[in-house]
Amino acid sequence: DTGVSQDPRHKITKRGQNVTFRCDPISEHNRLYWYRQTLGQGPEFLTYFQNEAQLEKSRLLSDRFSAERPKGSFSTLEIQRTEQGDSAMYLCAGTSQRSSYNEQFFGPGTRLTVL
Amino acid sequence: KQEVTQIPAALSVPEGENLVLNCSFTDSAIYNLQWFRQDPGKGLTSLLLIQSSQREQTSGRLNASLDKSSGRSTLYIAASQPGDSATYLCAVRRVAGGSEKLVFGKGMKLTVNP
């Protein structure tokens, strides 16, 4: 158990609806990452926070996607006007500020299905 | 652009075999390399992390090596067990640009038959 939790674990929605996912890292994870994984592929980077600052965003993060980490603890990822192509596993990972190796520890993921 | 390749995509072996999983990357300017395990429908479990200055890391029956100059890493699994069945992914973190992101391969699905 990495201590990183994600909610919900599964989400089924209709095309055009908005969805929001939550990630709770452990308290010492000052860095937080979001990745997206489609079937048969490795995870792809979406965005990264150091404390509450969003420092890097992938081109995959279209205008319909927004991520926040308001207090430098939990993070949310919102997808507006979902499309079938958004169906994927959304993974969150954390890194401890005490780790000189920057090892990333992943949560269980949120499986999104867009009908 | 960093690309990570894992070949083969799948492997099926009888229990007890010693295994070598391969990972190659195109840009040798890496900060570190991580090997992960992923069970079906689950998140990623970190197995081993190798810093760019290291050549290998060991944890139990697992040993990972890194040859940065040739852009290769191998994960060695000794005396494989059915419980080792999972998808194994390698990922590299680049040095250039200070990017924190991991770039992943597509993974190798391992099946260990009893």
mmCIF file of N, CA, C and O in Angstrom, chain A residues 37-43, chain B residues 4-11 21-24 35-38 44 86-91 103-110:
data_model
loop_
_atom_site.group_PDB
_atom_site.id
_atom_site.type_symbol
_atom_site.label_atom_id
_atom_site.label_comp_id
_atom_site.label_asym_id
_atom_site.label_seq_id
_atom_site.Cartn_x
_atom_site.Cartn_y
_atom_site.Cartn_z
ATOM 1 N N GLN A 37 -3.892 6.251 -18.624
ATOM 2 C CA GLN A 37 -3.487 4.990 -19.234
ATOM 3 C C GLN A 37 -4.654 4.383 -19.985
ATOM 4 O O GLN A 37 -5.701 4.095 -19.390
ATOM 5 N N THR A 38 -4.478 4.172 -21.278
ATOM 6 C CA THR A 38 -5.490 3.482 -22.073
ATOM 7 C C THR A 38 -5.088 2.023 -22.223
ATOM 8 O O THR A 38 -3.940 1.643 -21.965
ATOM 9 N N LEU A 39 -6.034 1.205 -22.644
ATOM 10 C CA LEU A 39 -5.846 -0.237 -22.679
ATOM 11 C C LEU A 39 -4.651 -0.630 -23.534
ATOM 12 O O LEU A 39 -4.521 -0.199 -24.680
ATOM 13 N N GLY A 40 -3.761 -1.427 -22.951
ATOM 14 C CA GLY A 40 -2.609 -1.926 -23.691
ATOM 15 C C GLY A 40 -1.461 -0.941 -23.841
ATOM 16 O O GLY A 40 -0.487 -1.235 -24.532
ATOM 17 N N GLN A 41 -1.587 0.207 -23.199
ATOM 18 C CA GLN A 41 -0.542 1.227 -23.289
ATOM 19 C C GLN A 41 0.043 1.508 -21.915
ATOM 20 O O GLN A 41 -0.556 1.195 -20.891
ATOM 21 N N GLY A 42 1.222 2.112 -21.912
ATOM 22 C CA GLY A 42 1.774 2.589 -20.655
ATOM 23 C C GLY A 42 1.129 3.915 -20.275
ATOM 24 O O GLY A 42 0.532 4.583 -21.120
ATOM 25 N N PRO A 43 1.230 4.306 -19.017
ATOM 26 C CA PRO A 43 0.676 5.592 -18.598
ATOM 27 C C PRO A 43 1.337 6.748 -19.340
ATOM 28 O O PRO A 43 2.525 6.702 -19.653
ATOM 29 N N VAL B 4 10.412 4.821 -25.003
ATOM 30 C CA VAL B 4 10.749 3.647 -24.203
ATOM 31 C C VAL B 4 10.074 2.437 -24.828
ATOM 32 O O VAL B 4 8.874 2.472 -25.111
ATOM 33 N N THR B 5 10.852 1.385 -25.038
ATOM 34 C CA THR B 5 10.350 0.193 -25.712
ATOM 35 C C THR B 5 10.575 -1.030 -24.846
ATOM 36 O O THR B 5 11.652 -1.193 -24.253
ATOM 37 N N GLN B 6 9.545 -1.870 -24.793
ATOM 38 C CA GLN B 6 9.664 -3.132 -24.078
ATOM 39 C C GLN B 6 9.288 -4.261 -25.037
ATOM 40 O O GLN B 6 8.177 -4.283 -25.556
ATOM 41 N N ILE B 7 10.227 -5.160 -25.232
ATOM 42 C CA ILE B 7 10.010 -6.293 -26.129
ATOM 43 C C ILE B 7 10.457 -7.568 -25.420
ATOM 44 O O ILE B 7 11.536 -7.572 -24.815
ATOM 45 N N PRO B 8 9.657 -8.667 -25.461
ATOM 46 C CA PRO B 8 8.378 -8.775 -26.177
ATOM 47 C C PRO B 8 7.231 -8.142 -25.391
ATOM 48 O O PRO B 8 7.399 -7.776 -24.232
ATOM 49 N N ALA B 9 6.072 -8.073 -25.996
ATOM 50 C CA ALA B 9 4.899 -7.503 -25.336
ATOM 51 C C ALA B 9 4.287 -8.480 -24.337
ATOM 52 O O ALA B 9 3.591 -8.066 -23.409
ATOM 53 N N ALA B 10 4.554 -9.773 -24.543
ATOM 54 C CA ALA B 10 3.997 -10.780 -23.646
ATOM 55 C C ALA B 10 4.944 -11.963 -23.576
ATOM 56 O O ALA B 10 5.681 -12.247 -24.527
ATOM 57 N N LEU B 11 4.899 -12.646 -22.440
ATOM 58 C CA LEU B 11 5.776 -13.797 -22.222
ATOM 59 C C LEU B 11 5.048 -14.787 -21.325
ATOM 60 O O LEU B 11 4.468 -14.389 -20.309
ATOM 61 N N LEU B 21 13.614 -9.424 -18.360
ATOM 62 C CA LEU B 21 12.722 -8.506 -19.055
ATOM 63 C C LEU B 21 13.548 -7.330 -19.546
ATOM 64 O O LEU B 21 14.380 -6.793 -18.805
ATOM 65 N N ASN B 22 13.300 -6.934 -20.777
ATOM 66 C CA ASN B 22 14.108 -5.893 -21.404
ATOM 67 C C ASN B 22 13.383 -4.570 -21.536
ATOM 68 O O ASN B 22 12.168 -4.525 -21.756
ATOM 69 N N CYS B 23 14.147 -3.501 -21.424
ATOM 70 C CA CYS B 23 13.631 -2.143 -21.598
ATOM 71 C C CYS B 23 14.717 -1.338 -22.310
ATOM 72 O O CYS B 23 15.885 -1.390 -21.910
ATOM 73 N N SER B 24 14.322 -0.622 -23.357
ATOM 74 C CA SER B 24 15.288 0.241 -24.040
ATOM 75 C C SER B 24 14.718 1.644 -24.162
ATOM 76 O O SER B 24 13.499 1.825 -24.245
ATOM 77 N N TRP B 35 11.179 0.458 -12.434
ATOM 78 C CA TRP B 35 10.419 -0.701 -12.871
ATOM 79 C C TRP B 35 9.175 -0.812 -11.992
ATOM 80 O O TRP B 35 9.255 -0.685 -10.769
ATOM 81 N N PHE B 36 8.032 -1.060 -12.660
ATOM 82 C CA PHE B 36 6.764 -1.177 -11.963
ATOM 83 C C PHE B 36 6.117 -2.505 -12.315
ATOM 84 O O PHE B 36 6.357 -3.082 -13.370
ATOM 85 N N ARG B 37 5.222 -2.916 -11.430
ATOM 86 C CA ARG B 37 4.354 -4.052 -11.672
ATOM 87 C C ARG B 37 2.918 -3.547 -11.642
ATOM 88 O O ARG B 37 2.575 -2.701 -10.803
ATOM 89 N N GLN B 38 2.082 -4.064 -12.579
ATOM 90 C CA GLN B 38 0.677 -3.685 -12.594
ATOM 91 C C GLN B 38 -0.175 -4.930 -12.735
ATOM 92 O O GLN B 38 -0.058 -5.672 -13.711
ATOM 93 N N LEU B 44 -0.111 1.043 -10.212
ATOM 94 C CA LEU B 44 1.260 0.581 -10.395
ATOM 95 C C LEU B 44 1.961 0.425 -9.044
ATOM 96 O O LEU B 44 1.839 1.299 -8.186
ATOM 97 N N ALA B 86 1.801 -10.723 -14.060
ATOM 98 C CA ALA B 86 1.369 -9.321 -14.046
ATOM 99 C C ALA B 86 1.956 -8.649 -15.284
ATOM 100 O O ALA B 86 2.678 -9.278 -16.062
ATOM 101 N N THR B 87 1.660 -7.371 -15.447
ATOM 102 C CA THR B 87 2.310 -6.576 -16.489
ATOM 103 C C THR B 87 3.432 -5.774 -15.841
ATOM 104 O O THR B 87 3.229 -5.162 -14.792
ATOM 105 N N TYR B 88 4.607 -5.815 -16.448
ATOM 106 C CA TYR B 88 5.772 -5.111 -15.925
ATOM 107 C C TYR B 88 6.090 -3.937 -16.850
ATOM 108 O O TYR B 88 6.201 -4.098 -18.070
ATOM 109 N N LEU B 89 6.210 -2.763 -16.253
ATOM 110 C CA LEU B 89 6.481 -1.551 -17.022
ATOM 111 C C LEU B 89 7.779 -0.911 -16.552
ATOM 112 O O LEU B 89 8.071 -0.913 -15.354
ATOM 113 N N CYS B 90 8.518 -0.374 -17.492
ATOM 114 C CA CYS B 90 9.664 0.446 -17.116
ATOM 115 C C CYS B 90 9.368 1.886 -17.514
ATOM 116 O O CYS B 90 8.601 2.148 -18.444
ATOM 117 N N ALA B 91 9.973 2.800 -16.783
ATOM 118 C CA ALA B 91 9.748 4.226 -17.026
ATOM 119 C C ALA B 91 11.021 4.986 -16.725
ATOM 120 O O ALA B 91 11.735 4.654 -15.773
ATOM 121 N N VAL B 103 8.388 8.764 -18.459
ATOM 122 C CA VAL B 103 7.999 8.283 -19.789
ATOM 123 C C VAL B 103 8.015 6.760 -19.731
ATOM 124 O O VAL B 103 9.046 6.156 -19.413
ATOM 125 N N PHE B 104 6.867 6.157 -20.015
ATOM 126 C CA PHE B 104 6.683 4.726 -19.845
ATOM 127 C C PHE B 104 6.786 3.960 -21.151
ATOM 128 O O PHE B 104 6.451 4.485 -22.230
ATOM 129 N N GLY B 105 7.209 2.692 -21.046
ATOM 130 C CA GLY B 105 7.014 1.753 -22.118
ATOM 131 C C GLY B 105 5.586 1.220 -22.069
ATOM 132 O O GLY B 105 4.819 1.545 -21.150
ATOM 133 N N LYS B 106 5.243 0.380 -23.041
ATOM 134 C CA LYS B 106 3.880 -0.159 -23.079
ATOM 135 C C LYS B 106 3.692 -1.337 -22.135
ATOM 136 O O LYS B 106 2.568 -1.771 -21.894
ATOM 137 N N GLY B 107 4.802 -1.845 -21.617
ATOM 138 C CA GLY B 107 4.683 -2.937 -20.671
ATOM 139 C C GLY B 107 4.868 -4.300 -21.312
ATOM 140 O O GLY B 107 4.737 -4.468 -22.531
ATOM 141 N N MET B 108 5.188 -5.281 -20.465
ATOM 142 C CA MET B 108 5.296 -6.664 -20.893
ATOM 143 C C MET B 108 4.421 -7.511 -19.974
ATOM 144 O O MET B 108 4.583 -7.484 -18.747
ATOM 145 N N LYS B 109 3.464 -8.218 -20.582
ATOM 146 C CA LYS B 109 2.564 -9.062 -19.796
ATOM 147 C C LYS B 109 3.208 -10.411 -19.560
ATOM 148 O O LYS B 109 3.481 -11.151 -20.501
ATOM 149 N N LEU B 110 3.452 -10.727 -18.299
ATOM 150 C CA LEU B 110 4.085 -11.981 -17.916
ATOM 151 C C LEU B 110 3.054 -12.937 -17.335
ATOM 152 O O LEU B 110 2.281 -12.558 -16.453
#
